[in-house]
Amino acid sequence: MADEPVSTGKPLARVDGPLKVTGGAKYAAEYEVPDLLHGVIVPSSIAKGKITGFDTEEAMAFPGVIKIFTHQNRPWGPHFSLFFKDPMGPPGRPFRPLHNERVHFSGQPVALVVADTFEAARDAAALVRVSYREEVHATDLEKEAVSAYEPPRHRIGVPPTPKPTGDAGTAMAAAPVKVEATYRTSPENHHPMELFATTVHWGADNTITVYDKTQSPKSVQIYLKTAFLFFRRHVRVLSPYVGGAFGLGLRPQQSVFLAVLAAKALKRSVRIVIPRDQMYTLGYRAHAIQTVALGADEFGLLQALKQDAIAATSRNEDAQDPMLYFSGLLYRCENVSLSYKLAKLDTVSPCDMRGPGATTGMFALESAMDELSYATGQDPLALRYANYTSDDQMEHRRMSSKALMDCYAQGAEKFGWSLRIPAPRSMRDGRELIGWGMATGIWDAALSPLPARATVTLTADNCLEVATSVTDIGTGTYTILTQLAADAMQLPVDRVTTRLGDSSLPYNPTQGGSWTAATAGSAVQAACDKLKKKLLKHSTGRDTFNPGVVPRHQFVDLLKAAGKSSMKATATITQLSAGRGFTSATHSAVFAEVRIDEELGVIRVTRIVSAIAAGRILNPLTAQSQIRGASVMAIGKALHEDAAYDHNLGRCMAHSFADYHIPSNADIFDLDVIFVDEKDEEVSPIGAKGLGEIGSVAVAPAIANAVFHATGHRVRELPITIDRLLPGLPRTGGH
Ligand code: MOS
């Protein structure tokens, strides 16, 4: 038989693709469950205060309504105790729907209407009258910034803001060239295509099967066990397919909490789907006000770097993300001072959103670097070369790998950067101003902080099953695990089936942090290695194993020789970060072209070249999709997305995609992706670094810098909307 080609590293189309395009892949709200009830949330109409009463008479009389839950009649559970926390939550008290009469934010669930059809629940929900005693709310970060504070407790699992090095104040004062500016970013909502939803199937003996939209069925299982006092074996959580999540599914959401609360109280199956207008109050990317000061010599060499951020959080939690962690890591500079503060708002807690912190922090730093390039008369790319460092200068450690130089060189070559005319407003095409900008990106590369397990099972029909509990949120996890296992067992990929997104499978933590490919992939590879040793031992009695000595396609023969119809092996991968003596990160260089209608201020991003260094690329097709999707999302951050608040009402003004703009097909042109060679045998056993977030980090600043190059007008606030750009465009005669 001919040798099977190695699959890993090849552009295999998604193994879950056919199921997704034919409707065979089911999402949380699509599971058929007998005798299903439907829950619809009643959101608060005020931002802060107390509920003084409910009038539910009319709603209860609506045909089909079974029950209306409020804080007055909901059952007690441990989740209402003082000490309850949920996995992945930041320091503070998690928000718990229907806890008590307090209203913490506009849109907070204050009642849940359960009816025998969705339509009945929805219509009855509109009839629930809630009376409030309103209090003065604060939702404006500009105003609350004066009372910003350093978070007293650090959020576990998030890289801390680096301590100061050198003496930034003195070095800044002495620097011949200095740029200083304040940058603002807007709150953004995640808005995955699939709505947050939960279907709870109430089974015999008080067991529940929960189809939930989550990034971690295991976390939700553990949460439900402790929150509602279930035996763990009585709760099974499934999320085999997830239509995007972007971080909003890292913590258990309102839908799973309320659906299980209702199901347990009624001993019935219940489904809740969060409608699009309520998706604005599940969580958001914290908006921030950042001041960056850079001191440099005449050639642009950094002498001092200062970045001070004030980011939004809620009253009840100190939400934190690594906004400034990367600012100390990226460039050579001996005097660095970074401060990260929070300001409390009467909103739901902010939460992680693709490239949390980094996309916001690097927008400010990379905009400031661009300003420095003009202040010193340097090409923006040359400025990055001049300030390059190959080490982690904050921790005085080496990087496990850093092929950023190759990103710069190959990205610039592909983009044609050398043809750029340096002066702003110098590259025109008819009525359009053309701008070319670039920026550097960086994101964490690590295994999950929690250990991960995977099981592989070989059967006598020469098929292999891979099983691990983590989800695939659209990232390509099914596909790359299938490829890795196929290669490890020397099988064609169509002999391998991968099962994911089920709490009954071996523990594998949350899909997130860009760590899933490296973590789950390494666990699968380790399980395959273990299985091969086991097969050899059972069939030949030898317990030393050199994979090279077994000819291709012989593992199933070893299975038969051992007299077995199937054999399985489970392996665990643990993060070994402590004391490794190096830092790992992914890097990118992003080059953007914008064309701006000089009369109207309309911006089109006509080209993006992303050059990415992310270790071993397991599948260039799914990897490119990750980078392209992240680029689209970041174009939204740069030009469109703004979950703007009406501060009089204290609520987000958007209720749909008509008033919350995201890029559409017409906004997207060429998105080129280059993966540079980067060999890294330390970052993970399979050499992969992860790609979920790096694609988004440098895109918004590259676009902002291109807008400046096109127009000569620096917009220091995202999104760069026409009203922010147009006043800065000089009128050119004839009007
Ligand atoms: Mo990601 S923001 O860890 O889903």
CSV table of N, CA and C in Angstrom, one decimal, residues 235-326:
chain,number,residue,atom,x,y,z
A,235,VAL,N,-25.5,15.8,35.8
A,235,VAL,CA,-25.5,17.0,34.8
A,235,VAL,C,-24.6,16.7,33.7
A,236,ARG,N,-25.1,16.7,32.5
A,236,ARG,CA,-24.3,16.6,31.3
A,236,ARG,C,-24.5,17.8,30.4
A,237,VAL,N,-23.4,18.4,30.0
A,237,VAL,CA,-23.4,19.7,29.2
A,237,VAL,C,-22.8,19.4,27.9
A,238,LEU,N,-23.6,19.7,26.8
A,238,LEU,CA,-23.1,19.5,25.5
A,238,LEU,C,-23.1,20.8,24.7
A,239,SER,N,-22.0,21.0,24.0
A,239,SER,CA,-21.9,22.1,23.0
A,239,SER,C,-21.0,21.7,21.9
A,240,PRO,N,-21.4,20.7,21.1
A,240,PRO,CA,-20.6,20.2,20.1
A,240,PRO,C,-20.3,21.2,18.9
A,241,TYR,N,-21.3,22.1,18.7
A,241,TYR,CA,-21.1,23.1,17.7
A,241,TYR,C,-21.4,24.4,18.3
A,242,VAL,N,-20.6,25.4,18.0
A,242,VAL,CA,-20.8,26.7,18.6
A,242,VAL,C,-20.6,27.7,17.5
A,243,GLY,N,-21.6,28.6,17.3
A,243,GLY,CA,-21.6,29.5,16.1
A,243,GLY,C,-20.9,30.8,16.5
A,244,GLY,N,-19.6,30.7,16.9
A,244,GLY,CA,-18.8,31.9,17.4
A,244,GLY,C,-19.1,32.2,18.8
A,245,ALA,N,-18.2,32.8,19.5
A,245,ALA,CA,-18.4,33.2,20.9
A,245,ALA,C,-17.5,34.4,21.2
A,246,PHE,N,-16.2,34.4,20.8
A,246,PHE,CA,-15.3,35.5,20.9
A,246,PHE,C,-15.0,35.9,22.3
A,247,GLY,N,-15.3,35.0,23.3
A,247,GLY,CA,-15.0,35.3,24.7
A,247,GLY,C,-16.2,35.4,25.5
A,248,LEU,N,-17.4,35.7,24.9
A,248,LEU,CA,-18.6,35.9,25.7
A,248,LEU,C,-19.1,34.5,26.3
A,249,GLY,N,-18.6,33.4,25.7
A,249,GLY,CA,-18.9,32.1,26.2
A,249,GLY,C,-17.9,31.6,27.2
A,250,LEU,N,-17.0,32.4,27.7
A,250,LEU,CA,-16.0,31.9,28.6
A,250,LEU,C,-16.6,31.7,30.0
A,251,ARG,N,-17.6,32.5,30.4
A,251,ARG,CA,-18.3,32.4,31.7
A,251,ARG,C,-19.7,31.9,31.4
A,252,PRO,N,-20.3,31.1,32.3
A,252,PRO,CA,-21.6,30.7,32.2
A,252,PRO,C,-22.5,31.9,32.0
A,253,GLN,N,-23.4,31.9,31.0
A,253,GLN,CA,-24.2,33.1,30.7
A,253,GLN,C,-25.6,33.0,31.3
A,254,GLN,N,-26.3,34.1,31.2
A,254,GLN,CA,-27.6,34.3,31.8
A,254,GLN,C,-28.6,33.2,31.4
A,255,SER,N,-28.5,32.8,30.1
A,255,SER,CA,-29.4,31.8,29.6
A,255,SER,C,-29.3,30.4,30.3
A,256,VAL,N,-28.1,30.0,30.6
A,256,VAL,CA,-27.9,28.7,31.2
A,256,VAL,C,-28.3,28.8,32.7
A,257,PHE,N,-28.0,29.8,33.3
A,257,PHE,CA,-28.4,30.0,34.7
A,257,PHE,C,-30.0,30.0,34.9
A,258,LEU,N,-30.6,30.8,34.0
A,258,LEU,CA,-32.1,30.9,34.2
A,258,LEU,C,-32.8,29.7,33.7
A,259,ALA,N,-32.3,29.1,32.6
A,259,ALA,CA,-33.0,27.9,32.1
A,259,ALA,C,-32.9,26.7,33.1
A,260,VAL,N,-31.7,26.6,33.7
A,260,VAL,CA,-31.6,25.5,34.7
A,260,VAL,C,-32.4,25.8,36.0
A,261,LEU,N,-32.4,27.1,36.4
A,261,LEU,CA,-33.2,27.5,37.5
A,261,LEU,C,-34.7,27.1,37.3
A,262,ALA,N,-35.2,27.5,36.1
A,262,ALA,CA,-36.6,27.2,35.8
A,262,ALA,C,-36.9,25.7,35.7
A,263,ALA,N,-36.0,25.0,35.0
A,263,ALA,CA,-36.2,23.6,34.8
A,263,ALA,C,-36.2,22.8,36.1
A,264,LYS,N,-35.3,23.2,37.0
A,264,LYS,CA,-35.2,22.5,38.3
A,264,LYS,C,-36.5,22.8,39.1
A,265,ALA,N,-36.9,24.1,39.1
A,265,ALA,CA,-38.1,24.5,39.9
A,265,ALA,C,-39.4,23.8,39.3
A,266,LEU,N,-39.5,23.7,38.0
A,266,LEU,CA,-40.7,23.1,37.4
A,266,LEU,C,-40.6,21.6,37.1
A,267,LYS,N,-39.4,21.1,37.2
A,267,LYS,CA,-39.1,19.7,36.8
A,267,LYS,C,-39.6,19.5,35.4
A,268,ARG,N,-39.2,20.4,34.5
A,268,ARG,CA,-39.6,20.4,33.1
A,268,ARG,C,-38.4,20.8,32.3
A,269,SER,N,-38.5,20.4,31.0
A,269,SER,CA,-37.5,20.9,30.0
A,269,SER,C,-37.7,22.3,29.7
A,270,VAL,N,-36.7,23.1,29.6
A,270,VAL,CA,-36.8,24.5,29.3
A,270,VAL,C,-35.8,25.0,28.3
A,271,ARG,N,-36.2,25.9,27.4
A,271,ARG,CA,-35.2,26.5,26.5
A,271,ARG,C,-35.3,28.0,26.7
A,272,ILE,N,-34.1,28.6,26.7
A,272,ILE,CA,-34.0,30.1,26.6
A,272,ILE,C,-33.1,30.5,25.5
A,273,VAL,N,-33.6,31.4,24.6
A,273,VAL,CA,-32.7,32.0,23.6
A,273,VAL,C,-32.6,33.5,23.9
A,274,ILE,N,-31.4,34.0,24.0
A,274,ILE,CA,-31.3,35.4,24.3
A,274,ILE,C,-31.4,36.1,22.9
A,275,PRO,N,-32.4,37.0,22.8
A,275,PRO,CA,-32.6,37.7,21.5
A,275,PRO,C,-31.5,38.7,21.3
A,276,ARG,N,-31.3,39.1,20.0
A,276,ARG,CA,-30.2,40.0,19.7
A,276,ARG,C,-30.2,41.2,20.5
A,277,ASP,N,-31.3,41.8,20.8
A,277,ASP,CA,-31.3,43.1,21.5
A,277,ASP,C,-30.9,42.9,23.0
A,278,GLN,N,-31.0,41.7,23.5
A,278,GLN,CA,-30.5,41.4,24.9
A,278,GLN,C,-29.1,41.0,24.9
A,279,MET,N,-28.5,40.7,23.7
A,279,MET,CA,-27.1,40.3,23.6
A,279,MET,C,-26.2,41.5,24.0
A,280,TYR,N,-26.7,42.7,24.0
A,280,TYR,CA,-25.9,43.9,24.4
A,280,TYR,C,-25.6,44.0,25.9
A,281,THR,N,-26.4,43.2,26.7
A,281,THR,CA,-26.2,43.3,28.1
A,281,THR,C,-25.7,42.0,28.7
A,282,LEU,N,-25.0,41.2,28.0
A,282,LEU,CA,-24.3,40.0,28.5
A,282,LEU,C,-22.9,40.3,28.9
A,283,GLY,N,-22.3,41.2,28.2
A,283,GLY,CA,-20.9,41.5,28.5
A,283,GLY,C,-20.4,42.4,27.3
A,284,TYR,N,-19.2,43.0,27.5
A,284,TYR,CA,-18.7,43.8,26.4
A,284,TYR,C,-17.2,44.0,26.6
A,285,ARG,N,-16.5,44.4,25.5
A,285,ARG,CA,-15.1,44.7,25.6
A,285,ARG,C,-15.0,46.1,26.3
A,286,ALA,N,-14.2,46.1,27.3
A,286,ALA,CA,-14.1,47.3,28.1
A,286,ALA,C,-13.5,48.5,27.2
A,287,HIS,N,-14.2,49.6,27.3
A,287,HIS,CA,-13.6,50.8,26.6
A,287,HIS,C,-12.6,51.4,27.5
A,288,ALA,N,-11.7,52.2,26.9
A,288,ALA,CA,-10.6,52.7,27.7
A,288,ALA,C,-10.1,54.0,27.2
A,289,ILE,N,-9.5,54.8,28.1
A,289,ILE,CA,-8.9,56.0,27.8
A,289,ILE,C,-7.4,55.8,28.2
A,290,GLN,N,-6.5,56.0,27.2
A,290,GLN,CA,-5.1,55.7,27.4
A,290,GLN,C,-4.3,56.9,26.9
A,291,THR,N,-3.3,57.2,27.8
A,291,THR,CA,-2.3,58.2,27.4
A,291,THR,C,-1.0,57.5,27.2
A,292,VAL,N,-0.4,57.7,26.0
A,292,VAL,CA,0.9,57.2,25.7
A,292,VAL,C,1.9,58.3,25.5
A,293,ALA,N,3.1,58.2,26.2
A,293,ALA,CA,4.2,59.1,25.9
A,293,ALA,C,5.4,58.3,25.5
A,294,LEU,N,6.0,58.7,24.4
A,294,LEU,CA,7.2,58.1,24.0
A,294,LEU,C,8.3,59.1,23.9
A,295,GLY,N,9.5,58.8,24.5
A,295,GLY,CA,10.7,59.7,24.4
A,295,GLY,C,11.7,58.9,23.6
A,296,ALA,N,12.3,59.6,22.6
A,296,ALA,CA,13.3,59.0,21.7
A,296,ALA,C,14.4,59.9,21.4
A,297,ASP,N,15.5,59.3,20.8
A,297,ASP,CA,16.5,60.2,20.3
A,297,ASP,C,16.1,60.6,18.8
A,298,GLU,N,17.0,61.3,18.2
A,298,GLU,CA,16.7,61.9,16.9
A,298,GLU,C,16.4,60.8,15.8
A,299,PHE,N,16.9,59.6,16.1
A,299,PHE,CA,16.7,58.5,15.1
A,299,PHE,C,15.5,57.6,15.5
A,300,GLY,N,14.8,58.0,16.5
A,300,GLY,CA,13.6,57.3,16.9
A,300,GLY,C,13.9,56.1,17.9
A,301,LEU,N,15.1,56.0,18.4
A,301,LEU,CA,15.4,54.9,19.3
A,301,LEU,C,14.7,55.3,20.7
A,302,LEU,N,13.9,54.4,21.1
A,302,LEU,CA,13.1,54.7,22.3
A,302,LEU,C,14.0,54.8,23.6
A,303,GLN,N,13.8,55.9,24.3
A,303,GLN,CA,14.5,56.1,25.6
A,303,GLN,C,13.5,56.0,26.8
A,304,ALA,N,12.3,56.3,26.5
A,304,ALA,CA,11.3,56.2,27.6
A,304,ALA,C,9.9,55.8,27.0
A,305,LEU,N,9.2,55.0,27.7
A,305,LEU,CA,7.8,54.6,27.2
A,305,LEU,C,6.9,54.6,28.5
A,306,LYS,N,5.8,55.4,28.3
A,306,LYS,CA,4.9,55.5,29.4
A,306,LYS,C,3.5,55.3,28.8
A,307,GLN,N,2.7,54.4,29.4
A,307,GLN,CA,1.4,54.2,29.0
A,307,GLN,C,0.5,54.0,30.2
A,308,ASP,N,-0.6,54.9,30.2
A,308,ASP,CA,-1.5,54.9,31.4
A,308,ASP,C,-2.9,54.6,30.9
A,309,ALA,N,-3.5,53.6,31.3
A,309,ALA,CA,-4.8,53.2,30.8
A,309,ALA,C,-5.9,53.2,32.0
A,310,ILE,N,-7.0,53.7,31.6
A,310,ILE,CA,-8.2,53.7,32.5
A,310,ILE,C,-9.3,52.9,31.7
A,311,ALA,N,-9.7,51.8,32.2
A,311,ALA,CA,-10.7,50.9,31.5
A,311,ALA,C,-11.9,50.8,32.3
A,312,ALA,N,-13.0,50.5,31.7
A,312,ALA,CA,-14.3,50.4,32.3
A,312,ALA,C,-14.4,49.0,33.1
A,313,THR,N,-15.1,49.1,34.2
A,313,THR,CA,-15.5,47.8,34.8
A,313,THR,C,-16.9,48.1,35.4
A,314,SER,N,-17.5,47.0,36.0
A,314,SER,CA,-18.8,47.1,36.6
A,314,SER,C,-18.7,47.5,38.1
A,315,ARG,N,-19.8,47.7,38.8
A,315,ARG,CA,-19.7,48.0,40.2
A,315,ARG,C,-19.3,46.7,41.0
A,316,ASN,N,-19.8,45.5,40.5
A,316,ASN,CA,-19.7,44.3,41.2
A,316,ASN,C,-18.4,43.5,41.0
A,317,GLU,N,-17.7,43.8,39.9
A,317,GLU,CA,-16.4,43.0,39.7
A,317,GLU,C,-15.3,44.0,39.2
A,318,ASP,N,-14.1,43.5,39.4
A,318,ASP,CA,-12.9,44.2,38.9
A,318,ASP,C,-12.5,43.4,37.6
A,319,ALA,N,-13.2,43.7,36.5
A,319,ALA,CA,-12.9,43.0,35.3
A,319,ALA,C,-11.5,43.5,34.8
A,320,GLN,N,-10.7,42.5,34.4
A,320,GLN,CA,-9.3,42.9,34.0
A,320,GLN,C,-8.9,42.1,32.8
A,321,ASP,N,-8.1,42.8,31.9
A,321,ASP,CA,-7.5,42.1,30.8
A,321,ASP,C,-6.1,42.6,30.6
A,322,PRO,N,-5.3,41.9,29.8
A,322,PRO,CA,-3.9,42.3,29.7
A,322,PRO,C,-3.7,43.4,28.7
A,323,MET,N,-4.2,44.6,29.1
A,323,MET,CA,-4.2,45.8,28.2
A,323,MET,C,-2.8,46.3,28.0
A,324,LEU,N,-2.0,46.3,29.0
A,324,LEU,CA,-0.6,46.9,28.9
A,324,LEU,C,0.5,45.8,29.0
A,325,TYR,N,0.1,44.6,29.2
A,325,TYR,CA,1.2,43.5,29.4
A,325,TYR,C,2.1,43.5,28.2
A,326,PHE,N,1.6,43.7,27.0
A,326,PHE,CA,2.4,43.5,25.8
A,326,PHE,C,3.2,44.8,25.5
